[in-house]
Amino acid sequence: MQSKIVLLPGDGIGPEVVHQAQRVLETIAKRFGHQLQFSEHLIGGIAIDATGDALPDATTVACKSADAILLGAVGGPKWDDPNAKTRPEAGLLKIRKELGLFANLRPIVTFDELLDSSPLKREIIEGTDILFYRELTGGLYFGPSGLEELADGQQRAFSTAVYTTSEVERIVRMAALAAQKRRNKLTMVDKANVLEASRLWRRVSARIMKEEFPSIEYDVVLVDSMAMHLLSRPTSFDVVVTSNMFGDILTDEASMLPGSLGMLPSASLGSDGPGLYEPIHGSAPDIAGKGIANPLATILASAMLLRHSLGLEAEAAAIESAVKAVLAAGHRTADLVRKGQPSLGTVAITEHVLAALSV
Ligand code: IPM
Ligand code: MG
């Protein structure tokens, strides 16, 4: 099989981890006899520096004709000025919108080998296996927003959460289909006691579940109590579906269950066209360039890429087993050990993954 993969390394540790994931993909291609054609493009702060635009047209064009996209991270202190004309994050939001990537899948799975790396108690987190479906192209992120000067010298700013029936339908449906293939349970998270947009979510979601998925165990939880339940009973959740902003916040919270952000991949999908895969961690400017970033989240994102965009399940599973084998053998990057304990760098841990893939 021949496939075109666009790499968007971006900022901070992005290039370091993306290039290691590329080595893993190349190894898989060789072992399973596939042709993967890589091309690299600009996004984020590095794109602003080079072109003045966080998402240059050349990047969008390349992404649109690709089979899949692997992204590192965007952003960093260099581009953090609140008065700047454009920000690196704008590039990421724009590519999501341009490609219609309305569903952001964020699996939160604890690795048995890393249970003691979590700040939470082992008996609470053991066995956690949650799949978040975060809506990604609507809500507060994309609704009308503005800033105005008031006569009394104050400023007034607003951001609006907007959803339509069909935007809710398609993400709930996608999440429900995933639940059917897992433990048949779906939790919808909203703030329907306060927000009109959440009340739409609640009605539409209840209807879809009743009409199309009557055998799925379905419940609704308010976002504030979800923040609590995620820490007190994470193993009781299977698939969780929620709006853009709630999903952004809850998945960062949930990332502490497995112990390190450095282990968590994500996939952003539309109804057709290429998917975009990335680690959920950011650009980590404090450790950029030091060669110590954990590449495993991006390597696991490349497994999701093979599974969801290229339909290569055995290849994806091979990467996931290799990562597990590396952890089981006791190899750790700095984020996974106590301060001062010995650890491996970005390239060294990747070498172990490549070795595990070759046996
Ligand atoms: C994420 C990130 C992005 C978001 C930022 C970088 C725009 O936090 O993917 O969760 O808020 O969606
Ligand atoms: Mg986020």
XYZ file of C-alpha atoms and ligand atoms in Angstrom:
372
model
C 0.000 0.000 0.000
C 1.214 3.506 -0.785
C 0.216 6.424 1.455
C 1.081 10.094 1.746
C 1.799 11.333 5.252
C 2.268 15.003 6.055
C 4.470 15.740 9.065
C 3.827 18.985 10.931
C 6.583 19.060 13.584
C 5.711 22.575 14.823
C 7.358 24.091 17.896
C 9.271 23.172 21.053
C 9.703 19.418 21.434
C 7.415 18.853 18.423
C 10.223 18.197 15.895
C 12.080 15.878 18.292
C 9.104 13.604 18.932
C 7.707 13.681 15.383
C 11.005 12.615 13.871
C 11.210 9.639 16.238
C 7.634 8.614 15.378
C 8.616 8.865 11.706
C 11.401 6.314 12.318
C 8.834 3.995 13.883
C 6.516 4.390 10.882
C 9.412 3.719 8.504
C 10.248 0.540 10.383
C 6.621 -0.602 10.241
C 6.457 0.148 6.502
C 9.553 -1.955 5.891
C 8.376 -4.852 8.060
C 4.864 -4.996 6.578
C 5.762 -4.009 3.019
C 4.065 -0.609 2.708
C 5.192 2.562 0.958
C 4.924 5.645 3.151
C 5.778 8.921 1.513
C 6.572 11.702 4.023
C 6.590 15.456 3.486
C 7.176 18.122 6.101
C 5.333 21.422 6.429
C 5.145 24.468 8.662
C 2.604 25.186 11.386
C 2.570 27.255 14.572
C 5.258 29.632 15.811
C 7.906 28.419 13.404
C 5.466 29.140 10.552
C 4.792 32.646 11.914
C 8.541 33.300 11.981
C 9.027 32.013 8.431
C 5.902 33.357 6.716
C 3.959 35.580 9.136
C 1.132 33.051 9.126
C 0.538 30.238 11.672
C -0.947 28.082 8.908
C 0.594 28.932 5.525
C -1.502 28.004 2.466
C 1.153 25.501 1.339
C 0.532 23.540 4.547
C -3.235 23.454 4.081
C -2.858 22.347 0.465
C -0.439 19.554 1.402
C -2.692 18.379 4.249
C -5.757 18.266 2.021
C -4.088 15.912 -0.423
C -2.523 13.676 2.252
C -3.830 10.370 3.590
C -2.950 11.356 7.140
C -1.183 14.064 9.140
C 1.140 13.690 12.110
C 1.572 16.822 14.207
C 4.006 17.569 17.042
C 2.952 20.647 18.993
C 2.484 24.382 18.559
C 3.232 27.372 20.760
C 5.868 28.687 23.113
C 6.838 31.746 25.162
C 8.365 33.424 22.108
C 4.893 33.899 20.610
C 2.952 34.485 23.853
C 2.471 38.254 23.646
C -1.279 38.780 24.319
C -1.221 41.708 21.868
C 0.381 39.762 19.011
C -1.441 39.849 15.673
C -1.484 36.089 15.419
C -0.683 33.154 17.678
C 0.686 29.661 16.942
C -2.532 28.117 18.311
C -4.490 29.834 15.544
C -2.749 27.515 13.063
C -3.999 24.444 14.874
C -7.565 25.738 15.192
C -7.578 26.651 11.504
C -6.339 23.288 10.246
C -8.999 21.539 12.379
C -11.682 23.724 10.838
C -10.338 23.591 7.259
C -10.229 19.791 7.293
C -13.571 19.430 9.078
C -11.986 17.477 11.950
C -14.994 17.614 14.251
C -14.163 14.598 16.401
C -11.160 14.494 18.709
C -10.531 11.026 20.116
C -8.488 10.971 23.301
C -7.948 7.539 24.822
C -7.032 7.611 28.514
C -5.581 4.229 29.349
C -3.394 3.369 32.308
C -0.349 1.205 31.665
C 0.107 -1.393 34.417
C 3.841 -0.715 34.338
C 3.308 2.971 35.118
C 0.660 2.823 37.838
C 3.089 4.233 40.368
C 3.943 7.227 38.120
C 0.450 8.649 38.643
C -0.162 11.193 41.390
C -3.343 9.221 42.135
C -3.663 6.054 44.161
C -3.077 2.800 42.317
C -6.359 1.239 43.518
C -8.358 4.130 42.016
C -6.703 4.264 38.600
C -5.912 0.607 37.937
C -7.896 -0.602 34.914
C -8.856 2.874 33.650
C -9.792 2.738 29.954
C -11.739 5.804 28.834
C -12.183 7.033 25.278
C -13.056 10.724 25.087
C -14.855 12.110 22.056
C -14.304 15.855 22.238
C -16.211 17.955 19.695
C -13.500 19.961 17.935
C -14.851 22.493 15.453
C -17.674 24.228 17.322
C -18.674 25.713 20.652
C -16.806 28.438 22.494
C -13.730 28.033 20.329
C -15.474 29.060 17.129
C -18.588 31.041 18.146
C -18.896 34.811 17.725
C -16.368 36.630 19.881
C -15.259 40.180 20.216
C -13.649 42.954 22.152
C -15.008 46.457 22.453
C -14.041 49.691 24.147
C -16.643 51.095 26.529
C -17.304 54.800 27.007
C -16.055 54.671 30.597
C -12.638 53.388 29.476
C -13.287 49.747 30.289
C -13.065 46.972 27.739
C -15.772 44.374 27.214
C -14.975 40.959 25.742
C -17.161 38.002 24.858
C -16.928 34.463 23.477
C -20.044 32.518 22.607
C -20.782 28.789 22.720
C -22.784 27.907 19.613
C -23.921 24.450 18.474
C -26.383 23.251 15.861
C -28.441 20.056 15.964
C -26.359 18.358 13.286
C -23.059 19.243 14.947
C -24.231 17.463 18.090
C -25.757 14.548 16.188
C -22.612 13.618 14.271
C -20.264 13.559 17.262
C -22.718 11.708 19.515
C -23.300 9.159 16.775
C -19.583 8.627 16.259
C -19.027 8.219 20.009
C -21.953 5.780 20.297
C -20.590 3.649 17.444
C -17.275 3.477 19.293
C -19.052 2.501 22.534
C -20.733 -0.401 20.721
C -17.315 -1.778 19.868
C -16.083 -1.352 23.449
C -18.015 -1.821 26.704
C -21.317 -0.450 25.376
C -21.471 2.546 27.683
C -21.678 6.235 26.794
C -21.506 9.249 29.117
C -22.472 12.674 27.783
C -21.033 15.618 29.707
C -22.655 19.066 29.649
C -23.722 21.996 31.797
C -27.421 21.824 30.975
C -28.423 23.327 34.320
C -27.009 26.669 33.134
C -26.186 26.785 29.405
C -28.678 26.856 26.538
C -26.146 25.197 24.202
C -25.828 22.343 26.700
C -29.587 21.896 26.782
C -29.487 21.385 23.015
C -26.755 18.779 23.518
C -28.888 17.036 26.103
C -32.027 16.850 23.937
C -30.268 15.861 20.716
C -28.080 13.321 22.404
C -31.002 11.688 24.266
C -32.937 11.383 20.990
C -30.044 9.852 19.026
C -29.388 7.359 21.799
C -33.031 6.376 22.118
C -33.688 6.082 18.381
C -30.415 4.634 17.147
C -28.602 3.062 20.101
C -31.261 1.845 22.546
C -29.072 -0.954 23.875
C -26.182 1.283 24.916
C -26.028 2.132 28.608
C -26.307 5.924 28.427
C -25.980 8.562 31.123
C -25.449 12.304 31.424
C -23.157 14.015 33.907
C -22.689 17.726 34.576
C -19.181 18.902 33.764
C -18.410 20.060 37.290
C -19.272 16.703 38.793
C -17.445 14.967 35.946
C -14.284 16.812 37.021
C -14.747 15.117 40.384
C -15.835 11.657 39.197
C -12.835 11.410 36.865
C -10.597 11.414 39.920
C -12.791 9.347 42.236
C -14.098 6.591 39.924
C -12.310 6.717 36.546
C -12.842 3.008 35.895
C -16.619 3.464 35.730
C -16.395 5.321 32.386
C -16.154 3.829 28.905
C -16.804 6.362 26.107
C -17.332 10.004 27.092
C -18.671 12.595 24.638
C -18.614 16.328 25.233
C -18.280 19.793 23.712
C -15.044 21.447 22.623
C -14.189 23.466 25.748
C -15.301 20.874 28.302
C -13.363 18.221 26.398
C -10.242 20.370 26.339
C -10.293 20.778 30.109
C -11.444 17.276 31.114
C -8.880 15.497 28.948
C -5.991 17.445 30.474
C -7.349 16.496 33.883
C -7.767 12.871 32.794
C -4.207 12.796 31.482
C -2.998 12.686 35.067
C -4.623 9.284 35.564
C -1.974 7.439 33.506
C 0.730 9.488 35.203
C 2.261 11.450 32.388
C 1.032 13.579 29.535
C 3.976 12.085 27.679
C 2.077 8.844 27.067
C -1.165 10.091 25.532
C -1.966 10.206 21.807
C -4.994 11.708 20.101
C -6.743 11.561 16.753
C -8.832 14.263 15.094
C -11.221 12.942 12.479
C -13.835 14.246 10.088
C -16.475 12.405 8.131
C -13.983 11.806 5.329
C -10.536 13.027 4.271
C -7.282 12.774 6.189
C -7.154 12.484 9.957
C -4.741 14.476 12.098
C -2.787 12.692 14.829
C -0.852 14.258 17.658
C 0.355 13.750 21.189
C -1.914 15.543 23.644
C 1.035 17.176 25.387
C 2.102 20.609 24.210
C 5.388 22.015 22.983
C 7.079 21.814 26.437
C 9.461 24.740 25.741
C 11.263 24.134 29.056
C 12.761 20.859 27.783
C 12.878 21.603 24.028
C 16.196 20.821 22.370
C 17.499 18.827 25.340
C 16.787 15.431 23.803
C 14.838 14.250 26.852
C 11.215 14.560 25.663
C 9.096 11.406 25.823
C 8.295 10.411 22.208
C 5.891 7.615 23.205
C 2.709 9.716 22.926
C 3.624 10.633 19.340
C 4.649 7.060 18.595
C 1.255 5.920 19.919
C -0.376 8.665 17.815
C 1.308 7.136 14.767
C -0.342 3.825 15.725
C -3.720 5.583 15.765
C -2.862 7.031 12.345
C -2.243 3.568 10.914
C -5.473 2.257 12.448
C -7.908 5.081 11.696
C -6.601 6.633 8.463
C -4.855 3.737 6.737
C -6.943 0.845 8.087
C -3.779 -0.999 9.188
C -4.889 -2.635 12.436
C -2.123 -5.239 12.766
C 0.524 -2.578 12.170
C -1.051 -0.280 14.790
C -1.253 -3.114 17.302
C 2.410 -3.955 16.642
C 3.442 -0.439 17.683
C 1.264 -0.546 20.796
C 2.722 -3.902 21.849
C 6.237 -2.638 21.222
C 5.633 0.369 23.484
C 4.215 -1.906 26.197
C 7.219 -4.229 25.874
C 9.616 -1.307 26.254
C 7.848 -0.171 29.427
C 7.676 -3.718 30.751
C 11.441 -4.002 30.257
C 11.779 -1.046 32.619
C 12.832 1.634 30.112
C 11.661 5.108 31.101
C 12.030 8.693 29.933
C 12.603 11.462 32.497
C 8.898 12.309 32.856
C 8.206 8.762 34.063
C 10.778 8.486 36.839
C 11.298 10.249 40.149
C 13.645 13.208 39.983
C 17.255 12.078 39.937
C 16.475 8.498 38.876
C 18.194 7.275 35.700
C 16.229 7.697 32.480
C 16.560 7.463 28.710
C 16.472 10.271 26.172
C 14.118 10.716 23.230
C 16.267 8.829 20.719
C 17.381 6.088 23.121
C 13.868 5.050 24.106
C 12.851 5.068 20.431
C 15.721 2.663 19.703
C 14.121 0.249 22.161
C 10.754 0.594 20.413
C 12.407 -0.081 17.053
C 14.192 -3.120 18.495
C 10.914 -4.441 19.934
C 9.299 -3.970 16.510
C 11.961 -5.975 14.778
C 11.578 -9.186 16.791
C -5.529 20.917 22.770
C -4.832 22.231 22.976
C -5.417 23.223 21.973
C -6.889 23.380 22.282
C -4.697 24.586 21.935
C -3.210 24.450 21.714
C -5.319 25.499 20.928
O -4.996 22.660 24.294
O -5.435 20.364 21.651
O -6.166 20.426 23.712
O -7.265 24.150 23.161
O -7.691 22.707 21.628
Mg -5.901 21.262 25.553
